[in-house]
PDB file of C-alpha atoms and ligand atoms in Angstrom:
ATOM      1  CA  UNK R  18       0.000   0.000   0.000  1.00  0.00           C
ATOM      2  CA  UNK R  19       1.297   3.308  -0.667  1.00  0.00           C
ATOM      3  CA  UNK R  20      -1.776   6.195  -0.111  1.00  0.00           C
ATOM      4  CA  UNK R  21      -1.990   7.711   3.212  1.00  0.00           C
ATOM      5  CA  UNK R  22      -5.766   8.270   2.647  1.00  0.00           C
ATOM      6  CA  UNK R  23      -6.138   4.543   1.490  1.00  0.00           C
ATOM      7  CA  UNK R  24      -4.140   3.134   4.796  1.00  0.00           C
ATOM      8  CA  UNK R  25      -5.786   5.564   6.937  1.00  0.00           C
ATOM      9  CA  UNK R  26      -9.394   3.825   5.576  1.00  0.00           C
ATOM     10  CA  UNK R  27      -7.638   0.397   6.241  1.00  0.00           C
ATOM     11  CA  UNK R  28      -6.989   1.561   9.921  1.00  0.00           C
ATOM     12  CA  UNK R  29     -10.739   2.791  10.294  1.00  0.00           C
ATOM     13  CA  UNK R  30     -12.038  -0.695   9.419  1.00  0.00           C
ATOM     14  CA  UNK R  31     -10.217  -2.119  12.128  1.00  0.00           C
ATOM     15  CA  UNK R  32     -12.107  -3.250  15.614  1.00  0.00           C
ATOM     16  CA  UNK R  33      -8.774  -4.332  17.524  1.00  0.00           C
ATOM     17  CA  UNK R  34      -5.389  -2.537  18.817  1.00  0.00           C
ATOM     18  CA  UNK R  35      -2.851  -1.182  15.917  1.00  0.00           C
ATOM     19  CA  UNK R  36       0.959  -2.339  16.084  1.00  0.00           C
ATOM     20  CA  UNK R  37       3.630  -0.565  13.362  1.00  0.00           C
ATOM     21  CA  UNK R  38       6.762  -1.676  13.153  1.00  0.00           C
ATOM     22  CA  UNK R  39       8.752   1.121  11.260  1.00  0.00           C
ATOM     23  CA  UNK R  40      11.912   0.814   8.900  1.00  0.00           C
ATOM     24  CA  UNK R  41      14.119   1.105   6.136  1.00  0.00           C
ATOM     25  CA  UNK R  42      13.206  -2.188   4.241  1.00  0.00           C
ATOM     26  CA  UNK R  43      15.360  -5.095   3.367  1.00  0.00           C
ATOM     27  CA  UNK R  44      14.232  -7.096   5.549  1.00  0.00           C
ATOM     28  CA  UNK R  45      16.136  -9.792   7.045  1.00  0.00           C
ATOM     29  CA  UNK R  46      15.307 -12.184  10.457  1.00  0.00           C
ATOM     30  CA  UNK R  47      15.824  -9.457  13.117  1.00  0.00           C
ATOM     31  CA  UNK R  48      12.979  -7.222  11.096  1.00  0.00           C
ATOM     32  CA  UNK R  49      10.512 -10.386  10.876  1.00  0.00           C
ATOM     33  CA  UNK R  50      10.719 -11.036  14.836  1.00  0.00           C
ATOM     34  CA  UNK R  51       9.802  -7.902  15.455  1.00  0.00           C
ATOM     35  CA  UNK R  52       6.494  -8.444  12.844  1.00  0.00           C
ATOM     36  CA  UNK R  53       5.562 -11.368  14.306  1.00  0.00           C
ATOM     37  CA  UNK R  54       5.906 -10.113  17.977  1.00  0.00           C
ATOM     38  CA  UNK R  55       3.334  -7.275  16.536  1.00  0.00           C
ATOM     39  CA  UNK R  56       1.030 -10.095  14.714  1.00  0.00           C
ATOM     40  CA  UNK R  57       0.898 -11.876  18.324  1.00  0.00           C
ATOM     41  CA  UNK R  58       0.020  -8.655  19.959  1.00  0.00           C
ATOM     42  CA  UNK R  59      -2.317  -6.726  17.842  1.00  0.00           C
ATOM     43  CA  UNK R  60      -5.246  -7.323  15.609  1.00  0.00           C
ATOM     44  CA  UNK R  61      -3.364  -5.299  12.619  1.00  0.00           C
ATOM     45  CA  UNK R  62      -0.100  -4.672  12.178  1.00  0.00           C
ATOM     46  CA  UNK R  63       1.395  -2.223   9.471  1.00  0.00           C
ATOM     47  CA  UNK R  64       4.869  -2.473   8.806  1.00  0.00           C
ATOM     48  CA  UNK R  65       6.251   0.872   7.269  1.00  0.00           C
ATOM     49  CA  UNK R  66       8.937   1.522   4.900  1.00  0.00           C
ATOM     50  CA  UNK R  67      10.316   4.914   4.449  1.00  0.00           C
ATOM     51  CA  UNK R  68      13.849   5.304   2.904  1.00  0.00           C
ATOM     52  CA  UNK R  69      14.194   9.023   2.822  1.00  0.00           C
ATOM     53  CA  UNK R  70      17.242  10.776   2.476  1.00  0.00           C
ATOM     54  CA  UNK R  71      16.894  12.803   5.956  1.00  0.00           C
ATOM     55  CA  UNK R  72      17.228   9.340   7.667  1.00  0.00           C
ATOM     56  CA  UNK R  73      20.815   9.190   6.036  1.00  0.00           C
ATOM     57  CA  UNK R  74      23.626  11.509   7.153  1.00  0.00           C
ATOM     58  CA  UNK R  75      25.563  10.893   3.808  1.00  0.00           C
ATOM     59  CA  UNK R  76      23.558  11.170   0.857  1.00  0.00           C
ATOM     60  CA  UNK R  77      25.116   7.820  -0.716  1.00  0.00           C
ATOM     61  CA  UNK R  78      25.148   5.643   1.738  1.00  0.00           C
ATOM     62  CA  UNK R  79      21.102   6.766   1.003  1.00  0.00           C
ATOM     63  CA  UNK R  80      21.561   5.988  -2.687  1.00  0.00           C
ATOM     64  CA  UNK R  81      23.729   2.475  -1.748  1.00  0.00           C
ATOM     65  CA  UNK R  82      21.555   1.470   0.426  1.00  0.00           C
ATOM     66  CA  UNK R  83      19.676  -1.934  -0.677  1.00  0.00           C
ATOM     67  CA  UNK R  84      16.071  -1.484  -2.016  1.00  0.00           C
ATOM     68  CA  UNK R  85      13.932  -4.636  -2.113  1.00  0.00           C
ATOM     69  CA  UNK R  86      10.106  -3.913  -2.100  1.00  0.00           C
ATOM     70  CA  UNK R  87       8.909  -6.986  -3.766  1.00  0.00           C
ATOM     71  CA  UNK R  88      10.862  -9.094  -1.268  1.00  0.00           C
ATOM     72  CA  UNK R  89      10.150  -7.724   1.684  1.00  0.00           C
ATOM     73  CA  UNK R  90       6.533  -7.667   0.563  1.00  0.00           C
ATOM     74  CA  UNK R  91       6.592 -11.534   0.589  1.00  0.00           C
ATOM     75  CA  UNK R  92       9.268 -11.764   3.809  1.00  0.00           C
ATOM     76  CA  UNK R  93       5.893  -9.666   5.275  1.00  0.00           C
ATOM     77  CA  UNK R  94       3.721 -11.959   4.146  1.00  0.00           C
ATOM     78  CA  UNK R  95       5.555 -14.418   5.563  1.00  0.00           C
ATOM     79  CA  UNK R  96       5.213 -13.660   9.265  1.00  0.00           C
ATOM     80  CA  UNK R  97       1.410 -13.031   9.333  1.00  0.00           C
ATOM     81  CA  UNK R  98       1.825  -9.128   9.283  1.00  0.00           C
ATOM     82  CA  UNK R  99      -1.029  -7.426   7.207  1.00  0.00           C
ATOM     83  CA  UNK R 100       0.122  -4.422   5.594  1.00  0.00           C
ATOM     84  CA  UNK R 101       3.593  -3.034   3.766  1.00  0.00           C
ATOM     85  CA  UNK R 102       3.111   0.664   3.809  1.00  0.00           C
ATOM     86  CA  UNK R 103       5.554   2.360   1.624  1.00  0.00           C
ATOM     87  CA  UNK R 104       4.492   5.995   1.773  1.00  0.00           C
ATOM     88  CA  UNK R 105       5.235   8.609  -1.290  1.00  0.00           C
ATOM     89  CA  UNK R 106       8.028  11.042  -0.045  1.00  0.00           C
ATOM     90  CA  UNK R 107       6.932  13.195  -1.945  1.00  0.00           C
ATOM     91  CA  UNK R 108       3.107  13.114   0.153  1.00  0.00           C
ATOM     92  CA  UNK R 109       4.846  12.502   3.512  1.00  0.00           C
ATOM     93  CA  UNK R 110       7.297  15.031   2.920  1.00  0.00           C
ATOM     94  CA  UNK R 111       4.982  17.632   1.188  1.00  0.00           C
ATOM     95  CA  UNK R 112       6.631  20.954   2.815  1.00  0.00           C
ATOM     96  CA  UNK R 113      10.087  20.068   1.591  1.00  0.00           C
ATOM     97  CA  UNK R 114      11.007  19.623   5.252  1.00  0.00           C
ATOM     98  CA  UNK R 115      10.000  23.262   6.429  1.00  0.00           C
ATOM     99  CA  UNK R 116       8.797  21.131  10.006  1.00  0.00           C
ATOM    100  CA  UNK R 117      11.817  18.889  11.573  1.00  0.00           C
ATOM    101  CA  UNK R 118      11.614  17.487  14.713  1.00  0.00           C
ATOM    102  CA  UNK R 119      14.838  18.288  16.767  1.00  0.00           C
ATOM    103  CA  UNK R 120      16.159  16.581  19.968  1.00  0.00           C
ATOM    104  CA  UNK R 121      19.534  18.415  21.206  1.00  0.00           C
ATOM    105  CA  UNK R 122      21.323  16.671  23.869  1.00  0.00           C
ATOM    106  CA  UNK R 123      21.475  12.897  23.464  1.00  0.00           C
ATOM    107  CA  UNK R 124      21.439  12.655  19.429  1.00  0.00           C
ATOM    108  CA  UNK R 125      24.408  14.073  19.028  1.00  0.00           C
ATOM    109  CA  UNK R 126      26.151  11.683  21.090  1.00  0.00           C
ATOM    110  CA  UNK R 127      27.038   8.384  19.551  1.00  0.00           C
ATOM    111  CA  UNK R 128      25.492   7.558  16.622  1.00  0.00           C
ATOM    112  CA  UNK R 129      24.372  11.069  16.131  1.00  0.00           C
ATOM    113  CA  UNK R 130      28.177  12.440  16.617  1.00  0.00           C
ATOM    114  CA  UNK R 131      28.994   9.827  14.082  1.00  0.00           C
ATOM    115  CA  UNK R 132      25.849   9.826  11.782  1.00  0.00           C
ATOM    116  CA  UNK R 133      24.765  14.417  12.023  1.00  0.00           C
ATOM    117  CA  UNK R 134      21.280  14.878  11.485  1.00  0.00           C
ATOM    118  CA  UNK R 135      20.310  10.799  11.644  1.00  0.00           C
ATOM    119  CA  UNK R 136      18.465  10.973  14.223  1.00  0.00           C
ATOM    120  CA  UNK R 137      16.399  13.954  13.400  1.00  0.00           C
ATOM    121  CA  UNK R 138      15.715  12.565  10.745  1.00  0.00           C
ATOM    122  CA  UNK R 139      14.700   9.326  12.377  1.00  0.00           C
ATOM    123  CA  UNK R 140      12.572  10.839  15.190  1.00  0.00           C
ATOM    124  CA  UNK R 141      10.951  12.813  12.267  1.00  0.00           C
ATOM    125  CA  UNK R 142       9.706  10.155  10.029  1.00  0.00           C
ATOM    126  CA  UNK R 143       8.340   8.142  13.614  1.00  0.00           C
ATOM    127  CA  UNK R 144       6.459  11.251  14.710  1.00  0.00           C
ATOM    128  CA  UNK R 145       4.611  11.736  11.209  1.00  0.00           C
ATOM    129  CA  UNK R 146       3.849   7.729  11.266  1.00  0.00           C
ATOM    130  CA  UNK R 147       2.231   7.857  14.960  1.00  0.00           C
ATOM    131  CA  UNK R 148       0.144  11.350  14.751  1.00  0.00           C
ATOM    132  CA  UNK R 149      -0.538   9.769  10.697  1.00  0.00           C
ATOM    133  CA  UNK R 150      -1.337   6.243  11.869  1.00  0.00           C
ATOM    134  CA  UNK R 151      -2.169   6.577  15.489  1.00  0.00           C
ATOM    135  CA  UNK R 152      -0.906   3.005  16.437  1.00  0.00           C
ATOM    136  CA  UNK R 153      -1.760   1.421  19.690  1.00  0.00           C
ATOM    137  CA  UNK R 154       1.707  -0.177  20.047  1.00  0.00           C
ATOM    138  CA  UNK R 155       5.075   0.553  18.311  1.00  0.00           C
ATOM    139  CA  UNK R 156       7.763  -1.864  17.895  1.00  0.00           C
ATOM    140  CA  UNK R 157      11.666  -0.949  17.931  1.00  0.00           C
ATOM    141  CA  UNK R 158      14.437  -3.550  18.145  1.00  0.00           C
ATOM    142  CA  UNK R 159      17.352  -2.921  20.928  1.00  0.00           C
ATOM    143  CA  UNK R 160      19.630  -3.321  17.932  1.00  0.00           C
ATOM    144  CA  UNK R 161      19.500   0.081  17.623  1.00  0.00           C
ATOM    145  CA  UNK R 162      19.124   0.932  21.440  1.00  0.00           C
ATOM    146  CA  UNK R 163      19.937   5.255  21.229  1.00  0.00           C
ATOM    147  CA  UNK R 164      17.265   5.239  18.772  1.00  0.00           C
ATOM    148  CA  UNK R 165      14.820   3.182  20.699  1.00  0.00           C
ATOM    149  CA  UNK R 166      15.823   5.805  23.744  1.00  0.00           C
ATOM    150  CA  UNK R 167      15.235   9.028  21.635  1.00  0.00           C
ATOM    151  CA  UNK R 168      11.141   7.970  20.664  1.00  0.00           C
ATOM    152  CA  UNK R 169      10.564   7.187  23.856  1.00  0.00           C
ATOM    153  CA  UNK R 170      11.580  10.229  25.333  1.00  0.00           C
ATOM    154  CA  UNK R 171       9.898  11.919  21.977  1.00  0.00           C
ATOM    155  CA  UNK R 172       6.467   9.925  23.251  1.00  0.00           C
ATOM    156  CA  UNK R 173       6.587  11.128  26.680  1.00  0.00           C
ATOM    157  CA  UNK R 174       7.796  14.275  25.825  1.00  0.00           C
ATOM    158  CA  UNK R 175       5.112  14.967  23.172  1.00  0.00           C
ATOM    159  CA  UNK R 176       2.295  12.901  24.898  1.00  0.00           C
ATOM    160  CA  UNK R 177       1.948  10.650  22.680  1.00  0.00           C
ATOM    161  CA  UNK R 178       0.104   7.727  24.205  1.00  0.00           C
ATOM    162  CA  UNK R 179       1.324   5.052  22.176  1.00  0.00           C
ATOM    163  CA  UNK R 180       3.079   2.167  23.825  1.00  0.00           C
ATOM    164  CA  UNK R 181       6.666   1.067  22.993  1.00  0.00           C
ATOM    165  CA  UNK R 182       7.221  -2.633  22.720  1.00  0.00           C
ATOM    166  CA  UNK R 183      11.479  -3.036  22.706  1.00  0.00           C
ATOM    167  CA  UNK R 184      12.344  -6.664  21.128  1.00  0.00           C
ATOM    168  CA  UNK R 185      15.772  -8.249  21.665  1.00  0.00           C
ATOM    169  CA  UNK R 186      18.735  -8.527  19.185  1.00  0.00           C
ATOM    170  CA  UNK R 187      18.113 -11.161  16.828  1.00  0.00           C
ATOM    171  CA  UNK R 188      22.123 -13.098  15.903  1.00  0.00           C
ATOM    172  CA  UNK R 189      23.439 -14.908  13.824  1.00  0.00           C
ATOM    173  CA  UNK R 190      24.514 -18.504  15.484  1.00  0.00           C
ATOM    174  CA  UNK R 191      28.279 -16.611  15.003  1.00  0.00           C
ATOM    175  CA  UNK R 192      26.935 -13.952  17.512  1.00  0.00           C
ATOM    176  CA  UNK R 193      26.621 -11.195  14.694  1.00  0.00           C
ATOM    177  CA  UNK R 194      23.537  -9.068  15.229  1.00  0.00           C
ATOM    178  CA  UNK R 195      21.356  -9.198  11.590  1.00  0.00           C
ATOM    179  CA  UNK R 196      21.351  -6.185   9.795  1.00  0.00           C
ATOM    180  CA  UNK R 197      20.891  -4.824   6.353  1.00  0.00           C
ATOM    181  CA  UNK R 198      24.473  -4.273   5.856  1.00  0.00           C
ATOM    182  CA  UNK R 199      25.928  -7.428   6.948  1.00  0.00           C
ATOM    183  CA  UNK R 200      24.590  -8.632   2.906  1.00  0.00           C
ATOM    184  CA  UNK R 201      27.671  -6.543   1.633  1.00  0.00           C
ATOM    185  CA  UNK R 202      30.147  -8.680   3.490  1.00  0.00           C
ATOM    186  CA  UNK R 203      31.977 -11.538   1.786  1.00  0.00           C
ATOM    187  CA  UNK R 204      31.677 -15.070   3.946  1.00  0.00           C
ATOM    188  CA  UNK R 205      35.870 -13.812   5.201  1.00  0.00           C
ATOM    189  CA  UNK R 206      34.669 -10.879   6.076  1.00  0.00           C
ATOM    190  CA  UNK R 207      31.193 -12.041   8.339  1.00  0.00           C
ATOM    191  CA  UNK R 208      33.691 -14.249  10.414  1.00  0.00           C
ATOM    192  CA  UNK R 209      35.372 -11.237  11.396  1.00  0.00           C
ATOM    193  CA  UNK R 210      32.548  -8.812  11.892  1.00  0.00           C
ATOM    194  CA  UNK R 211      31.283 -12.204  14.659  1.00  0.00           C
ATOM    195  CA  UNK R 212      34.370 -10.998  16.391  1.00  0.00           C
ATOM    196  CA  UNK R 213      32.833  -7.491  17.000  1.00  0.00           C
ATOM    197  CA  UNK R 214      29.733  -8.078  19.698  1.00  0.00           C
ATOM    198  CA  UNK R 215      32.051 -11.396  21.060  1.00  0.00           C
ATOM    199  CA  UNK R 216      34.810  -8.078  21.958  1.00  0.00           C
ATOM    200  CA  UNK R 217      31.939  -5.752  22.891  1.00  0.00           C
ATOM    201  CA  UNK R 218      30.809  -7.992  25.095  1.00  0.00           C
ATOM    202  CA  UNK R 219      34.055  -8.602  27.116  1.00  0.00           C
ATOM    203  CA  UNK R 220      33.964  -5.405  28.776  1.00  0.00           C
ATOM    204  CA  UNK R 221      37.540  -4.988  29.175  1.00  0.00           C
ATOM    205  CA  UNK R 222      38.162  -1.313  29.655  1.00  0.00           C
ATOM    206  CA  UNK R 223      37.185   0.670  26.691  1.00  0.00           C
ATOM    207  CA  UNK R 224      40.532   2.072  25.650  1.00  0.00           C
ATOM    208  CA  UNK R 225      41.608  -2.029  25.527  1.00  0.00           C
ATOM    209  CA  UNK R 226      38.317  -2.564  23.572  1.00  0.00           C
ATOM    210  CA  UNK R 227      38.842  -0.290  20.842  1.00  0.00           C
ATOM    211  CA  UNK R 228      42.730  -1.675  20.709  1.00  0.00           C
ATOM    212  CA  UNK R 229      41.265  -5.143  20.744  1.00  0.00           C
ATOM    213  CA  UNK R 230      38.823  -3.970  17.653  1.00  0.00           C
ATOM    214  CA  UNK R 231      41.880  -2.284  15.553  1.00  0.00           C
ATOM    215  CA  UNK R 232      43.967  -5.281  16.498  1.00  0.00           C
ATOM    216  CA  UNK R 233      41.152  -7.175  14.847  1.00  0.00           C
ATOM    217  CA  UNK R 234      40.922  -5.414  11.672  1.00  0.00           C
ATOM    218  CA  UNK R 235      37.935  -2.898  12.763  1.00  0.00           C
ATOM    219  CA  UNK R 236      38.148   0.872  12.542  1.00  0.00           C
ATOM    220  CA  UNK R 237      36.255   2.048  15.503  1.00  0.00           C
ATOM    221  CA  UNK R 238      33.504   4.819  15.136  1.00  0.00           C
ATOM    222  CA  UNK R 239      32.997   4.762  18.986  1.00  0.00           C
ATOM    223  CA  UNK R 240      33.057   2.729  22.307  1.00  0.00           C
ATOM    224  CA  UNK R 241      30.988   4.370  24.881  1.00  0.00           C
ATOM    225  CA  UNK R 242      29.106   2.861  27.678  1.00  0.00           C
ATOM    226  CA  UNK R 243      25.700   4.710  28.920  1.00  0.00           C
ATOM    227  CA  UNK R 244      23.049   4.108  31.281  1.00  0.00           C
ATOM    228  CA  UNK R 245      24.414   0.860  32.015  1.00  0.00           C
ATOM    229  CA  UNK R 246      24.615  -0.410  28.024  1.00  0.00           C
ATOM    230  CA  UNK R 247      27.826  -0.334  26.083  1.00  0.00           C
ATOM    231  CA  UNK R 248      27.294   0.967  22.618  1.00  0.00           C
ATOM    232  CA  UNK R 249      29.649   0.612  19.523  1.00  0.00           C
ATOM    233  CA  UNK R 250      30.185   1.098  16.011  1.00  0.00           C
ATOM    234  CA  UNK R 251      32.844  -0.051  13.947  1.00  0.00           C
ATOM    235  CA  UNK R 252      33.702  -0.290  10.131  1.00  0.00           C
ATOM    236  CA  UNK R 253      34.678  -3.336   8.136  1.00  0.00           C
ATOM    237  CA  UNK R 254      36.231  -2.828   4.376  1.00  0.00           C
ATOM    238  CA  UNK R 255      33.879   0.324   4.525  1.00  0.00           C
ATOM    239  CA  UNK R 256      30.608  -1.427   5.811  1.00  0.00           C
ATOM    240  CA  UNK R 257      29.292   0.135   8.861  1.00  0.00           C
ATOM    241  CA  UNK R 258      28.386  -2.271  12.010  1.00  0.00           C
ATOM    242  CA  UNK R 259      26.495  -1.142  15.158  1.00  0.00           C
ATOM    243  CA  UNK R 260      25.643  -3.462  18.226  1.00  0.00           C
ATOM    244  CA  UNK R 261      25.123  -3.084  22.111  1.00  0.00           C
ATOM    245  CA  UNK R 262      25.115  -4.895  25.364  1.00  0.00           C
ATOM    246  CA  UNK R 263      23.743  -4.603  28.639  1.00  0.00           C
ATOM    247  CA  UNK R 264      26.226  -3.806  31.300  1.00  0.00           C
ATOM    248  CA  UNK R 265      26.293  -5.809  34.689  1.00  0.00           C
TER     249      UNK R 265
HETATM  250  P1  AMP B  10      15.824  -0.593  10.051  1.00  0.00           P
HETATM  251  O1  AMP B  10      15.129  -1.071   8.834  1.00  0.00           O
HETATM  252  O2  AMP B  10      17.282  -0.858  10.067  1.00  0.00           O
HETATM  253  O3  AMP B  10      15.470   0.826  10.398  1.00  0.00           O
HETATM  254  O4  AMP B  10      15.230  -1.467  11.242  1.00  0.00           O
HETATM  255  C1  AMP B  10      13.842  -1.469  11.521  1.00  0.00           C
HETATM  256  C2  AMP B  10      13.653  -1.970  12.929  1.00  0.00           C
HETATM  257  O5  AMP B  10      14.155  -3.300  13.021  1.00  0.00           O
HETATM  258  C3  AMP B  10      14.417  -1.128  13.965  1.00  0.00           C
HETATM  259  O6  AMP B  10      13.595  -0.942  15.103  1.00  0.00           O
HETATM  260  C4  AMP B  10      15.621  -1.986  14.264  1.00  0.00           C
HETATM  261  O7  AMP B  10      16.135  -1.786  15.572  1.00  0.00           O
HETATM  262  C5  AMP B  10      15.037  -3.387  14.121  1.00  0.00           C
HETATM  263  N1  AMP B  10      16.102  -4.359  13.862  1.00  0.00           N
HETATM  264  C6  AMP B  10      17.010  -4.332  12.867  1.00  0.00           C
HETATM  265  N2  AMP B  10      17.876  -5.364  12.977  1.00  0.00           N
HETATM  266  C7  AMP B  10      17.495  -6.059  14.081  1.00  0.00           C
HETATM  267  C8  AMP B  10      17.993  -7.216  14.747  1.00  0.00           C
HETATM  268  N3  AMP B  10      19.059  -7.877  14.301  1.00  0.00           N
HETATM  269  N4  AMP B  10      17.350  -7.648  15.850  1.00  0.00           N
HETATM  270  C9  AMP B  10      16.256  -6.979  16.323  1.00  0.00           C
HETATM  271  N5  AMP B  10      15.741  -5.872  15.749  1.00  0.00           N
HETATM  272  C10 AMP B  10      16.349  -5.418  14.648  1.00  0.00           C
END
């Protein structure tokens, strides 16, 4: 589906709680859990694509990234989940992005130091989606943890009564969180990204961590630990890698 007026009919029709499960597409097993944790929850679930350059701090890595409608439409399928929305930019973006939403303290740190503007971006497209869709429950993985942190201070913040379901990091049996990315590494190169949470999570000091990462062929975008969760992100042969574990 891809009209806002025709989805917003679809969500009329419907008697029972609304879960949306927001993203970028390409949709791999860590997408699909959270779908079916939505399809087990709710009597509709929408899962939304919008791949919008504001969402990307580097305008290529935008035009790189992979597109795959008619797949994900049947990996959708697949789990149960009722509708793919893929919204027009052009009608969810009509005002040329006059209206941004901006959070200033904790989206510039981490990803945001590494990624400018990515999360505004981010928080953006989720606020249009709940005020467009008004879902009962919205559905973030932990894989990306900061951004899970920024809606729901943007829901409380904002009043925005829809609840925020968090779903665990879906591996590989190597250890290597799924992601969209990990498709542009050769089979070498996966066995070496496995290396990345396995280091994360031995919470040596973080200066040793990041020498540990180097050591193993990673440049590192940033080791930090917050809140009692250490975040990183690396780079591979140019492909990006984030991941995160809970501190003891
Ligand atoms: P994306 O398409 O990358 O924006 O991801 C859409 C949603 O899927 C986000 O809430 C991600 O955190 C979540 N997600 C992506 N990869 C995983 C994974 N490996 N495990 C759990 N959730 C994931």
């Amino acid at each position: 589906m891809h009209d806002i007026n025709e989805i917003r009919q679809a969500l009329k029709q419907c008697r029972g709680t609304v879960g949306l499960v927001p993203s970028l597409g390409n949709f791999h097993v860590g997408h699909q859990s959270l779908f079916r944790k939505s399809v087990a929850d709710n009597a509709l679930t929408v899962v939304c694509t919008v791949l919008v350059p504001i969402v990307f701090n580097d305008y290529n890595d935008f035009l790189t990234y992979p597109k795959t409608p008619e797949e994900d439409l049947k990996k959708v399928d697949a789990t149960g989940a009722d509708i793919l929305f893929i919204p027009d930019p052009k009608a969810l973006f009509p005002g040329s992005l006059i209206y941004t939403l901006q959070e200033s303290q904790f989206s510039n740190t981490m990803e945001g130091l590494n990624r400018p503007g990515h999360f505004n971006g981010a928080l953006t497209v989720i606020l249009k989606l709940l005020l467009l869709l008004k879902p009962d429950n919205l559905y973030l993985g932990e894989k990306d943890y900061q951004q899970l942190e920024l809606v729901q201070g943007m829901c409380k913040e904002f009043y925005i009564d829809t609840k925020i379901i968090s779903c665990p990091i879906v591996r590989t049996k190597s250890g290597l969180a799924y992601s969209s990315r990990n498709s542009r590494l050769s089979l070498p190169q996966q066995a070496v990204a496995a290396s990345f949470p396995k280091i994360l999570k031995s919470l040596l000091p973080i200066d040793e961590t990041k020498k540990c990462l180097e050591d193993n062929g990673f440049k590192v975008d940033y080791i930090e630990d917050y809140n009692k969760r250490r975040y990183g992100a690396v780079i591979l042969d140019s492909v990006r890698l984030i991941d995160n574990v809970e501190l003891p």
